[in-house]
Coordinates of C-alpha atoms and ligand atoms in Angstrom, one line a residue:
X1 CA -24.8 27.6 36.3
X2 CA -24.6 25.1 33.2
X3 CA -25.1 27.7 31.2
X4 CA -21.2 28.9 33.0
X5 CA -19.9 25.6 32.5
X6 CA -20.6 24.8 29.1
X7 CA -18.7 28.4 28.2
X8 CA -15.6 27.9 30.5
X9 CA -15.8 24.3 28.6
X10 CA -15.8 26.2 25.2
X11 CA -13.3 28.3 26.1
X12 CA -10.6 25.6 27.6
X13 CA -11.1 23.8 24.7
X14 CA -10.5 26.6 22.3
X15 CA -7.5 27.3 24.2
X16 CA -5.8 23.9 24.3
X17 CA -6.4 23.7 20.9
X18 CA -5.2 26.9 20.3
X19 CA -1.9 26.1 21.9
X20 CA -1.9 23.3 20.3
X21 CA -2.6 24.4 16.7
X22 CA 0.6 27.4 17.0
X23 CA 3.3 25.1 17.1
X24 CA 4.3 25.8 13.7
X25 CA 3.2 29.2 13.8
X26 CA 5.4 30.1 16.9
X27 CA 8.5 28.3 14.5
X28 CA 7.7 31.0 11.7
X29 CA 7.1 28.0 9.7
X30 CA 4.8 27.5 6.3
X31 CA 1.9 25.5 7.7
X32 CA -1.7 24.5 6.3
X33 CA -4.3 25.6 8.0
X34 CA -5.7 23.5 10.7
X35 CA -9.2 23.2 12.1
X36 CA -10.7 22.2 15.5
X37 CA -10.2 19.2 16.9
X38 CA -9.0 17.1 14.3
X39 CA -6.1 19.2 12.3
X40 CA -5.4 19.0 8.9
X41 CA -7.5 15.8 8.8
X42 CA -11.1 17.6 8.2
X43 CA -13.1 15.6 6.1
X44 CA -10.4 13.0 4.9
X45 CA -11.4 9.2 5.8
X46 CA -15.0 10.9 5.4
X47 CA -15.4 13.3 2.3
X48 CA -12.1 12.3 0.7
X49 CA -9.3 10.4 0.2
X50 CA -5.9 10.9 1.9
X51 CA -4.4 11.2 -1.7
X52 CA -6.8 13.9 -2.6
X53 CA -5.7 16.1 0.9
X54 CA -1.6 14.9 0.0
X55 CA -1.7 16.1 -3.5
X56 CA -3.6 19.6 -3.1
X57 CA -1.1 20.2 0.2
X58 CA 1.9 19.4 -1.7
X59 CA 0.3 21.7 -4.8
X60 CA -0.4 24.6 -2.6
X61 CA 3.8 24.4 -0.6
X62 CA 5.6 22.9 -3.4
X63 CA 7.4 25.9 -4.5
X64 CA 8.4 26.4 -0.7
X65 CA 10.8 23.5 0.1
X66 CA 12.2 22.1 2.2
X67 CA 8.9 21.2 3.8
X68 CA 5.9 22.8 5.8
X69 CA 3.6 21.7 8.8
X70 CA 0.7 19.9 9.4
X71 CA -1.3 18.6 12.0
X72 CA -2.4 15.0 12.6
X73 CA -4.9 15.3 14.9
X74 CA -3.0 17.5 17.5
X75 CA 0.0 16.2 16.3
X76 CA 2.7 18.3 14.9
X77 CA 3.8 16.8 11.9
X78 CA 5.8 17.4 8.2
X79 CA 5.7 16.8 4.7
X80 CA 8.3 17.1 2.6
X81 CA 8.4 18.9 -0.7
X82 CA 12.2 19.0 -1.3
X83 CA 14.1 15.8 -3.3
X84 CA 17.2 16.2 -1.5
X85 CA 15.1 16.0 1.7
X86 CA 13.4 13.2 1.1
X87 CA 16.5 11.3 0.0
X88 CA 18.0 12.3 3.5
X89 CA 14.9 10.6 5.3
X90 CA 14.7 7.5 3.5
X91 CA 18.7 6.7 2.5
X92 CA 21.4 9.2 3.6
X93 CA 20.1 9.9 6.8
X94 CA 18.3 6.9 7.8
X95 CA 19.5 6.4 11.2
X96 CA 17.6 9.7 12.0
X97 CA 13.9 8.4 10.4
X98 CA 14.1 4.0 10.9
X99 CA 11.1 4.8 12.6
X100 CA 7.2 4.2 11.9
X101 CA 4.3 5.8 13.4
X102 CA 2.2 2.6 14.6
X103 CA 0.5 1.3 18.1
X104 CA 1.5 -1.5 19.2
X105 CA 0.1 -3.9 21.9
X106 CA 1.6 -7.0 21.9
X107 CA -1.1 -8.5 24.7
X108 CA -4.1 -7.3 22.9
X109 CA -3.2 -7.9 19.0
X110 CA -0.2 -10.0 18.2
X111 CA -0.6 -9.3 14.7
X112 CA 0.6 -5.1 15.0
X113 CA 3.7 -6.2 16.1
X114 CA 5.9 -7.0 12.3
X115 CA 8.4 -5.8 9.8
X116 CA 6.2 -3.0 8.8
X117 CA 5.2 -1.6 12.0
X118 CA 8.5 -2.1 14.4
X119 CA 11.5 0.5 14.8
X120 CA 15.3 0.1 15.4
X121 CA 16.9 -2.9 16.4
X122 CA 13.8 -5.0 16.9
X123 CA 13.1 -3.7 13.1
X124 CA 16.8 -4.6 12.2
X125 CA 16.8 -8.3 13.1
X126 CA 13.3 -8.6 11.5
X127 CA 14.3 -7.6 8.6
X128 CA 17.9 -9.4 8.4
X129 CA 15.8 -12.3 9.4
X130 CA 12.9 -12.2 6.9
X131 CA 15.1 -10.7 3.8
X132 CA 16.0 -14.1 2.4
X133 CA 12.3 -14.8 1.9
X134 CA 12.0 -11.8 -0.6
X135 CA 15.0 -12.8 -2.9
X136 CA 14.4 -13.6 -7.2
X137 CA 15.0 -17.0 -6.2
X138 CA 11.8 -17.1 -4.4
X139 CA 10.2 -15.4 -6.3
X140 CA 10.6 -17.9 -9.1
X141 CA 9.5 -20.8 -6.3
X142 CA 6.1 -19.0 -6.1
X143 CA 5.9 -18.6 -9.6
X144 CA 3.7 -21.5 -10.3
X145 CA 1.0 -21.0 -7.7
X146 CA 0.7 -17.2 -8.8
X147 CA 0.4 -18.6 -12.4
X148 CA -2.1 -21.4 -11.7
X149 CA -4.2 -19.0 -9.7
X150 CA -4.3 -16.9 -12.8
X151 CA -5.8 -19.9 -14.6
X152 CA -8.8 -19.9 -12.4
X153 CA -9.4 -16.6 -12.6
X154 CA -9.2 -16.6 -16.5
X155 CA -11.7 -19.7 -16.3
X156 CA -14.0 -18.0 -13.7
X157 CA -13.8 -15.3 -16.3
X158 CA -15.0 -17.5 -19.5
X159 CA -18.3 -19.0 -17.0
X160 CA -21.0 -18.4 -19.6
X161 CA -22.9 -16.7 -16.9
X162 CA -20.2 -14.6 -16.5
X163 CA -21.6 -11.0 -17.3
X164 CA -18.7 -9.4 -19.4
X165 CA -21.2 -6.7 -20.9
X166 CA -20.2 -4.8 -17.4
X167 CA -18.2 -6.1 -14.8
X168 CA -16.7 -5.3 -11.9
X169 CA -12.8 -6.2 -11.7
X170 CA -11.6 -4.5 -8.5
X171 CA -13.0 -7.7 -6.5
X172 CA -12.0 -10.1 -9.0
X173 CA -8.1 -8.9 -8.9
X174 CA -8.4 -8.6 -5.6
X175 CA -10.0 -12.4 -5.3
X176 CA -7.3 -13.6 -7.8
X177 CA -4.2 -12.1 -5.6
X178 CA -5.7 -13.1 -1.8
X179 CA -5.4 -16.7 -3.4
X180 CA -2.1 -16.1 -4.7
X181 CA -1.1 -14.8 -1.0
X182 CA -2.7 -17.1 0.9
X183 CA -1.3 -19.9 -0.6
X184 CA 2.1 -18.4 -0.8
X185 CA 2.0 -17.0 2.8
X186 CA 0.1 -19.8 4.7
X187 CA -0.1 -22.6 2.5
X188 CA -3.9 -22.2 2.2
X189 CA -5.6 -23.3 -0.7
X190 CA -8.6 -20.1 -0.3
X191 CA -11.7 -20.1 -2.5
X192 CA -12.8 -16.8 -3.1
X193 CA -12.7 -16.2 -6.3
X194 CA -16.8 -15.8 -7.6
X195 CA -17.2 -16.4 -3.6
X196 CA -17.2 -13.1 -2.2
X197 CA -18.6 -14.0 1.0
X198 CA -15.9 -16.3 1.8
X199 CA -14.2 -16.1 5.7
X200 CA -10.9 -14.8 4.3
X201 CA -11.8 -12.8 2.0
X202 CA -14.3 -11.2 4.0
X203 CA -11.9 -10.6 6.8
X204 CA -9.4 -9.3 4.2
X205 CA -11.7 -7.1 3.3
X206 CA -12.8 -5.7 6.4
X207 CA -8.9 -4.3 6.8
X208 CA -8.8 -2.5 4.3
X209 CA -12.3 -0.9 4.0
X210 CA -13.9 -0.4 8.0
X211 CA -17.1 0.8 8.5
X212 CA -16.7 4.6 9.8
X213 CA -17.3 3.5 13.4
X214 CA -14.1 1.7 13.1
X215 CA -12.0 4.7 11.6
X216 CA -13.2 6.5 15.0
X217 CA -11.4 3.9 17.2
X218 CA -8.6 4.1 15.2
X219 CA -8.4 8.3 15.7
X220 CA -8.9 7.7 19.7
X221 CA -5.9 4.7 19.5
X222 CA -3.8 7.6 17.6
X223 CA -4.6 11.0 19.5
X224 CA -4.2 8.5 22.6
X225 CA -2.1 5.8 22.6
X226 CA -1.4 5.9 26.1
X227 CA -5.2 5.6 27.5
X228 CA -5.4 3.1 24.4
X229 CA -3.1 0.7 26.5
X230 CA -4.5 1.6 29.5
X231 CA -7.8 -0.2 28.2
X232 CA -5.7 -2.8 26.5
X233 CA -7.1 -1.9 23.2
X234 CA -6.4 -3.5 19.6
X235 CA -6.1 -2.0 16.8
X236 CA -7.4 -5.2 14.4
X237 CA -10.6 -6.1 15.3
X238 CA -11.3 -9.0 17.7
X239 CA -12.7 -11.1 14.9
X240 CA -9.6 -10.5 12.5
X241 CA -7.3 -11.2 15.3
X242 CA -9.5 -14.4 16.5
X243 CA -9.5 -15.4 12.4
X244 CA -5.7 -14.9 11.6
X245 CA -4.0 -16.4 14.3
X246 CA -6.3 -19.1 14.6
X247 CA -4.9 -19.8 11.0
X248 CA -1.4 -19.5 11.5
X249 CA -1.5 -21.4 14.8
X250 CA -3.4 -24.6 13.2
X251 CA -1.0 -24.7 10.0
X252 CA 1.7 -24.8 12.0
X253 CA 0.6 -27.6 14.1
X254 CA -0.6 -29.3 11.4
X255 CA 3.2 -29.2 9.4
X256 CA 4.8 -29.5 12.5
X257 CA 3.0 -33.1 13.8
X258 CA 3.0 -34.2 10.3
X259 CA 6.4 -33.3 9.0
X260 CA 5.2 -31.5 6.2
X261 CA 7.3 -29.5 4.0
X262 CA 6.0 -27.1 1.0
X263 CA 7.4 -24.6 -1.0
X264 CA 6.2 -21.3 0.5
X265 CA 6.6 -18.1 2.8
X266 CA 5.3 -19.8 5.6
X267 CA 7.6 -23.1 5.4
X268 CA 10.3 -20.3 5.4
X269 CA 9.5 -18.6 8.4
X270 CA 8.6 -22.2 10.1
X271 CA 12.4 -23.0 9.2
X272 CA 13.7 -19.5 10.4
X273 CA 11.7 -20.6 13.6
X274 CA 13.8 -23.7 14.0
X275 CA 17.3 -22.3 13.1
X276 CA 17.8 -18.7 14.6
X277 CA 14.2 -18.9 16.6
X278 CA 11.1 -16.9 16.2
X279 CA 8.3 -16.5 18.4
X280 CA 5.0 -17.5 17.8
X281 CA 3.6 -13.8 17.6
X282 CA 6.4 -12.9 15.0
X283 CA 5.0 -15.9 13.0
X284 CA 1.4 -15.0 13.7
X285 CA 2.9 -11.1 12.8
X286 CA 4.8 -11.2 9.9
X287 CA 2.6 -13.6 7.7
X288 CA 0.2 -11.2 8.2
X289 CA 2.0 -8.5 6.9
X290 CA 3.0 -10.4 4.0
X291 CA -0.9 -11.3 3.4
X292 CA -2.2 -7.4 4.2
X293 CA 1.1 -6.0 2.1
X294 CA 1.2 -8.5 -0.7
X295 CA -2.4 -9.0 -1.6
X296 CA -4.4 -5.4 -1.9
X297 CA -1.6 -3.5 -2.8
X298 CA -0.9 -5.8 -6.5
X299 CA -4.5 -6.5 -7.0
X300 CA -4.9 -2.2 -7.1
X301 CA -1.9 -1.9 -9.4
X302 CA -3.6 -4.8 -11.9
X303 CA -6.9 -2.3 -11.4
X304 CA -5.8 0.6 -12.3
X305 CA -3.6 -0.7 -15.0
X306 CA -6.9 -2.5 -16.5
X307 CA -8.6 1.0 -16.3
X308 CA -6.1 2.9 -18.0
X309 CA -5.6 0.2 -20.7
X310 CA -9.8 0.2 -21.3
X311 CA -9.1 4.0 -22.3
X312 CA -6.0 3.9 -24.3
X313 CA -6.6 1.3 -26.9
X314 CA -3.3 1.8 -28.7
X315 CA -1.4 0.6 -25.3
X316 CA -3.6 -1.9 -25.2
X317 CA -2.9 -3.3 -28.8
X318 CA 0.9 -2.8 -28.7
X319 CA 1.1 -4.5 -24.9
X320 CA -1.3 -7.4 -26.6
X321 CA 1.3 -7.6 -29.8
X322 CA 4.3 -8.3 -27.0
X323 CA 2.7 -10.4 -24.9
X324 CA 1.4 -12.8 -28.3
X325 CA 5.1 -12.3 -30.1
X326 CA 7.3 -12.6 -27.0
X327 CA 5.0 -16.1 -25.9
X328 CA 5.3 -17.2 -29.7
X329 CA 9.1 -17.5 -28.7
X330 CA 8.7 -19.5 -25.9
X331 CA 5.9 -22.0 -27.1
X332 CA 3.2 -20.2 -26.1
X333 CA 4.2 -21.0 -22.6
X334 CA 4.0 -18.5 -19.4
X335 CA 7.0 -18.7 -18.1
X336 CA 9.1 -16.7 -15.9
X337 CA 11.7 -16.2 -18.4
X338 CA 9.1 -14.8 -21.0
X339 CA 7.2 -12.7 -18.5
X340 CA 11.1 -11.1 -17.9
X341 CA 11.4 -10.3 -21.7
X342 CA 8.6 -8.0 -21.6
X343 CA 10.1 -4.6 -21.6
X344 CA 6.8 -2.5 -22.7
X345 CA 4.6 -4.4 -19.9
X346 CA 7.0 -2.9 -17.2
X347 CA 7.1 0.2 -18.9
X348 CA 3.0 0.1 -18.6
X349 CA 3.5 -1.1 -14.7
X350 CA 5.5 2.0 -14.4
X351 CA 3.2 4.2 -15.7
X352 CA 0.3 2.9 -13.6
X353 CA 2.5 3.0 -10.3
X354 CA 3.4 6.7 -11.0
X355 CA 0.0 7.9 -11.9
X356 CA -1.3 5.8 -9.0
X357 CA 1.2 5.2 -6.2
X358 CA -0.5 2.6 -3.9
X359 CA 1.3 3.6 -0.9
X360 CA 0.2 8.0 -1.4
X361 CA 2.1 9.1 1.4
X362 CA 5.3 7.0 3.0
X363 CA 5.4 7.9 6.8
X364 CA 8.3 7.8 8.9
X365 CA 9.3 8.6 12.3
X366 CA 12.1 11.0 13.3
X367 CA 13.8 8.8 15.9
X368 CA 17.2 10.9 16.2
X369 CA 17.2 14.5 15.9
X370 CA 18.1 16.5 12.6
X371 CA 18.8 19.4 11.2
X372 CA 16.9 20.3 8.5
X373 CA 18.2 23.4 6.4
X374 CA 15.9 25.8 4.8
X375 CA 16.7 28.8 2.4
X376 CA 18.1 31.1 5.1
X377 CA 18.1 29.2 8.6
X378 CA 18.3 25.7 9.6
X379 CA 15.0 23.6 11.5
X380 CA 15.6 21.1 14.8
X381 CA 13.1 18.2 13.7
X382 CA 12.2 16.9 17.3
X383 CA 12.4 13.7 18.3
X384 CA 9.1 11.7 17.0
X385 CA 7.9 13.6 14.8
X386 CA 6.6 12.2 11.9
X387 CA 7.4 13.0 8.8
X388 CA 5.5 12.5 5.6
X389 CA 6.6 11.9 1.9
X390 CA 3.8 12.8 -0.5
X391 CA 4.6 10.2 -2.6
X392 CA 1.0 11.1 -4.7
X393 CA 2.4 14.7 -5.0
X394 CA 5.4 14.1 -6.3
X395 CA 4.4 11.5 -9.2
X396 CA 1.8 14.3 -10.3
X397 CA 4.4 17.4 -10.8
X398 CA 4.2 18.3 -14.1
X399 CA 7.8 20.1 -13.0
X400 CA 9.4 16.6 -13.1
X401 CA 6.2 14.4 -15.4
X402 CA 5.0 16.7 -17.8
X403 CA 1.1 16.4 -18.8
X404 CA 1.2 14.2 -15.5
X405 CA -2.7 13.1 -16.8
X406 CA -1.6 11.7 -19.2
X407 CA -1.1 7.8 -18.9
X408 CA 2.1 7.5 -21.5
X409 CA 4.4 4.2 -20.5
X410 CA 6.7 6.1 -23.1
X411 CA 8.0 8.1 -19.7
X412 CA 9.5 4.7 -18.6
X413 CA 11.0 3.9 -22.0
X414 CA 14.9 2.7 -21.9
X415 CA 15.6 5.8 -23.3
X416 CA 13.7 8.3 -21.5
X417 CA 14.1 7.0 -17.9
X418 CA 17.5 7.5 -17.9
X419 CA 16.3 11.3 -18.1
X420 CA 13.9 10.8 -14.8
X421 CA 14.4 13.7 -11.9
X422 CA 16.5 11.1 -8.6
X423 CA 13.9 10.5 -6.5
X424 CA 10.5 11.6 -8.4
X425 CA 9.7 8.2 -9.1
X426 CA 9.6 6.3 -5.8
X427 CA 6.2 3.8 -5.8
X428 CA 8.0 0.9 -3.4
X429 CA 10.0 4.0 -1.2
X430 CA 14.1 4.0 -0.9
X431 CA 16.7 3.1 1.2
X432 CA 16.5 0.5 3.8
X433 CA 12.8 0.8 4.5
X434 CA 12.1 0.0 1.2
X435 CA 9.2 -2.4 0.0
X436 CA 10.6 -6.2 0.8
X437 CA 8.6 -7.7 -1.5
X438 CA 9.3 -6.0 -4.7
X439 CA 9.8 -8.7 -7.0
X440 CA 6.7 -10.9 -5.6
X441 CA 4.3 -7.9 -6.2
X442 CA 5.6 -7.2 -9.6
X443 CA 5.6 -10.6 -10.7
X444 CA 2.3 -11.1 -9.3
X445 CA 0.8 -8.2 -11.2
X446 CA 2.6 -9.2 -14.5
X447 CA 1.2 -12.4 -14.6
X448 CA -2.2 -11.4 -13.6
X449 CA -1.9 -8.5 -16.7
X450 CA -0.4 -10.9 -19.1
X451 CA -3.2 -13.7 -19.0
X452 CA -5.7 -11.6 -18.6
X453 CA -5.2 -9.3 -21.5
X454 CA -4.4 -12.3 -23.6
X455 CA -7.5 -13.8 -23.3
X456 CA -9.5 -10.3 -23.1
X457 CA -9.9 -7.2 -24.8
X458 CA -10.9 -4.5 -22.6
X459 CA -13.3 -1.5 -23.0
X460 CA -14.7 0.9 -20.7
X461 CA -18.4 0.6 -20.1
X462 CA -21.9 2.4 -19.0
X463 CA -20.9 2.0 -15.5
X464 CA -17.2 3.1 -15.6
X465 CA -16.3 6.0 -13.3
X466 CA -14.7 9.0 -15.5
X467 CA -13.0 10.6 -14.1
X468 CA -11.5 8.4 -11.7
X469 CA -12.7 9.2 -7.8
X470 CA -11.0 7.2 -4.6
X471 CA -12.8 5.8 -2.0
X472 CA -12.3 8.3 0.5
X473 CA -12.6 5.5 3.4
X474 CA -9.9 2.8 2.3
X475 CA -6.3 2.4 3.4
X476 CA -5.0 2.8 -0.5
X477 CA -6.0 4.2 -3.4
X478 CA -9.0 2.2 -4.5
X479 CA -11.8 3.5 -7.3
X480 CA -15.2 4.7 -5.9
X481 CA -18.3 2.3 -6.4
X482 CA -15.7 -0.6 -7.5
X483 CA -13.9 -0.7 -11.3
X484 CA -16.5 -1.5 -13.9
X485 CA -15.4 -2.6 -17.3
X486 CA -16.4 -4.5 -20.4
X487 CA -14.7 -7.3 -21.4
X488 CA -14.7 -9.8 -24.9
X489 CA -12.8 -13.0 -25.8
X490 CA -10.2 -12.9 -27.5
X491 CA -10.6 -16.6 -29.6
Ligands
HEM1 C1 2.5 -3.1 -6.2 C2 2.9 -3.7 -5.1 C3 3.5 -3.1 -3.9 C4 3.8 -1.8 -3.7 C5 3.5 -0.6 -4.6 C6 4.4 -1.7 -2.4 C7 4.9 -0.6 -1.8 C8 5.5 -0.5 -0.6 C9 6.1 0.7 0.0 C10 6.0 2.1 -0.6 C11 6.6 0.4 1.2 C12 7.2 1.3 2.2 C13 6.1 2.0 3.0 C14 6.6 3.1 3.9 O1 7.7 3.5 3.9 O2 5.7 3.7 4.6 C15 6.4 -1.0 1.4 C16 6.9 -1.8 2.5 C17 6.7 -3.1 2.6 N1 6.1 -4.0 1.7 FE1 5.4 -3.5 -0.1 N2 4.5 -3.0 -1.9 C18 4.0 -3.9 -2.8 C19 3.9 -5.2 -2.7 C20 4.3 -6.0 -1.6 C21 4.3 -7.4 -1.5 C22 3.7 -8.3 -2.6 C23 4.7 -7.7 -0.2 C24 4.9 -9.0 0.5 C25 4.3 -10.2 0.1 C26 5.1 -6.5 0.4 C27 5.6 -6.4 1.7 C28 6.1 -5.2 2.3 C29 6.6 -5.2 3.6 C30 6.7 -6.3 4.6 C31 7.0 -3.8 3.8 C32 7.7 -3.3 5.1 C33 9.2 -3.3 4.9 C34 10.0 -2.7 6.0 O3 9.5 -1.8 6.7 O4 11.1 -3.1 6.2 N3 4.8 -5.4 -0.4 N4 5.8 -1.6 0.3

């Protein structure tokens, strides 16, 4: 009798899975292969990273646009291999993909509900609201906390029990910019820099790397979302829920009953609050965003950048030699001005954001239906499906980078970027959805490059991964075993 049940349970699950799996089959469209139960997903999270699954996909369809089919889970879904395409979904055609594939429970985890996760209007006012935060202006405002922050690092650095023979910089970066955010997001003055096992960081940290367990409840809250509201379940964890707004609400009783007034994100969201009213979970929300946004994301771009510059000595020398002659100009002072006149340090930035786009894939929801045209017939894209750029894909086509390997900041030069494919190049997205904080990450990383290279020389070490291998279990790119380089003074 078991025996009887366990094969009619086989053979009902091979059958709804079956069903499931020849949705794009029954379309006659290209598809990768997917396997029981969890789709095109085998392995990634676990074996490798998502970057690693994006680019061989996008290597094995690329020369059969527009697109082709996948399966998240059980979830029909696309990626996109066409430009044209992909400009629809982020710019021409927005009002057809504003949407983003997140669950959201208000009750359970205040801090989902934000500019990065919402959809249509709710997503709309956010983002009118919250723009003014992101401008140049700002961005100067913040300068001097980003640059002071730098100091300490550089200091922390020059400790004679500092071990510069073989370090390991992925931590420190990312130490140096969850200072920089959580002073510029909450006003927090954070310690974490040589103090790994501090509360903030360690929370920080646990966002972006969860143990596997973790992943699991995150595949359950995506294959189900319904029966994951049913239970009333989060997607943070309690303790980073408890820990976050916990912060947020005690600074903002503390400015509020004492009338105090700084110079940061949070003032400005305490003031949109007051003038065109904001709730307290939008608060709680939204600086969390700019803390989970702002601080991995810049601290992996100053990583990889570090790693690439350890390798190519000659980039190295000639982005030392601008740094020292452009400072020379302005008495030897960091300023925002001089970090501006640095045209081969973006060039560099550039280079390391194409080799290594943080965000791999950009995901959007189809929230209005479209018509997507192939070769010889034309494609319905159903309502909420989501669609996938592979952003990682892309920035490695030798059709549009050639030698993509190859780290050469030459392919950014003011020359030869004029000559860039539209859309190839796309590490902060397009179009309305596009990364709010642009200028705050980039000055962030500039300022962390330019005071560490001009006080270090930089060379790869015993322990330094070659080639480069991603975590396969964190949200972004991040190197395997941490990023271990030498460093020396530079007197
Ligand atoms: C190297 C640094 C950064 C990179 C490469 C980057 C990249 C991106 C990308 C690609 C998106 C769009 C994601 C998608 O469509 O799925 C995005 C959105 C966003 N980014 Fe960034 N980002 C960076 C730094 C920052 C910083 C410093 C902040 C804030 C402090 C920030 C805040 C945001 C927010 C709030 C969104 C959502 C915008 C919306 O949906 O309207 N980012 N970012």
């Amino acid at each position: 009798m078991i025996l009887y049940l366990l094969i009619a349970i086989i053979v009902l699950t091979y059958i709804f899975f079956s069903k499931k799996y020849s949705y794009w089959r029954d379309l006659g469209f290209p598809y990768a292969k997917p396997s029981i139960p969890v789709g095109n997903l085998c392995g990634v999270g676990i074996k490798e990273h998502l970057s690693d699954f994006v680019i061989r996909e996008y290597n094995n369809f690329k020369d059969k646009p527009p697109a082709f089919g996948i399966y998240l889970l059980t979830k029909p879904a696309l990626i996109l291999t066409d430009l044209e395409l992909i400009h629809d979904v982020t710019t021409r055609c927005f009002e057809s993909f504003h949407g983003k594939e997140f669950y959201i429970n208000e009750k359970a985890d205040p801090l989902m509900k934000s500019l990065f996760t919402t959809s249509g209007q709710e997503w709309k006012d956010l983002r009118q609201k919250l723009s003014p935060i992101f401008t140049v202006g700002r961005t100067k405002m913040i300068f001097p906390i980003i640059a002071e922050t730098a100091d300490r690092m550089i200091e922390y650095l020059k400790q004679p029990d500092t071990n510069r023979e073989t370090i390991e910089m992925k931590e420190i970066f990312s130490s140096f910019t969850t200072e920089v955010v959580a002073n510029a997001a909450f006003g927090l003055d954070v310690k974490c820099l040589g103090h790994p096992d501090n509360d903030f960081r360690k929370a920080t940290r646990y966002i972006f790397q969860p143990p596997m367990w973790y992943n699991l409840k995150i595949l359950l809250i995506f294959s189900m979302p319904e029966v994951a509201k049913f239970f009333n379940m989060a997607q943070n964890p309690k303790f980073v829920i408890d820990f976050f707004t916990k912060t947020v609400r005690d600074n903002l009783e503390f400015r509020e009953k004492n009338n105090i007034q700084r110079d940061d994100f949070f003032q400005l969201l305490i003031n949109i609050k007051k003038d065109e009213g904001m709730t307290f979970n939008e608060i709680a929300a939204n600086s969390f965003i700019f803390l989970i946004a702002g601080l991995e994301t810049s601290a992996i771009a100053i990583t990889f950048c570090t790693y690439e510059l350890a390798f190519n000595q000659d980039i190295q020398d000639r982005l030392r030699t601008e740094i020292e002659t452009v400072l020379k100009k302005h008495d030897g002072d960091v300023t925002y001005d001089a970090i501006m006149e640095m045209k081969y340090l973006e060039m560099v930035i550039n280079e390391t954001l194409r080799k290594y786009p943080i965000f791999e894939v950009q995901v959007r929801k189809c929230t209005k239906e479209f018509t997507m045209r192939m070769p010889d017939s034309e494609l319905a894209i159903p309502i909420g499906t989501p669609v996938l750029i592979p952003v990682a894909g892309i920035h490695n086509d030798e059709r549009y980078f050639k030698n993509p390997e190859k780290f050469d900041p030459e392919r950014f030069s003011e020359e030869n970027i004029k000559n860039l494919v539209p859309h190839t190049f796309i590490p902060f997205s397009e179009g309305p959805r596009n990364c709010i904080g642009i200028s705050f990450g980039l000055m962030q990383i500039k300022l962390g490059l330019v005071k560490f290279l001009k006080n270090f020389r930089i060379m790869p070490c015993s322990k330094t991964i070659i080639p480069m291998k991603f975590t396969p279990n964190y949200s972004f790119q991040s190197p395997l075993g941490g990023m271990w380089i030498k460093i020396e003074s530079i007197e």
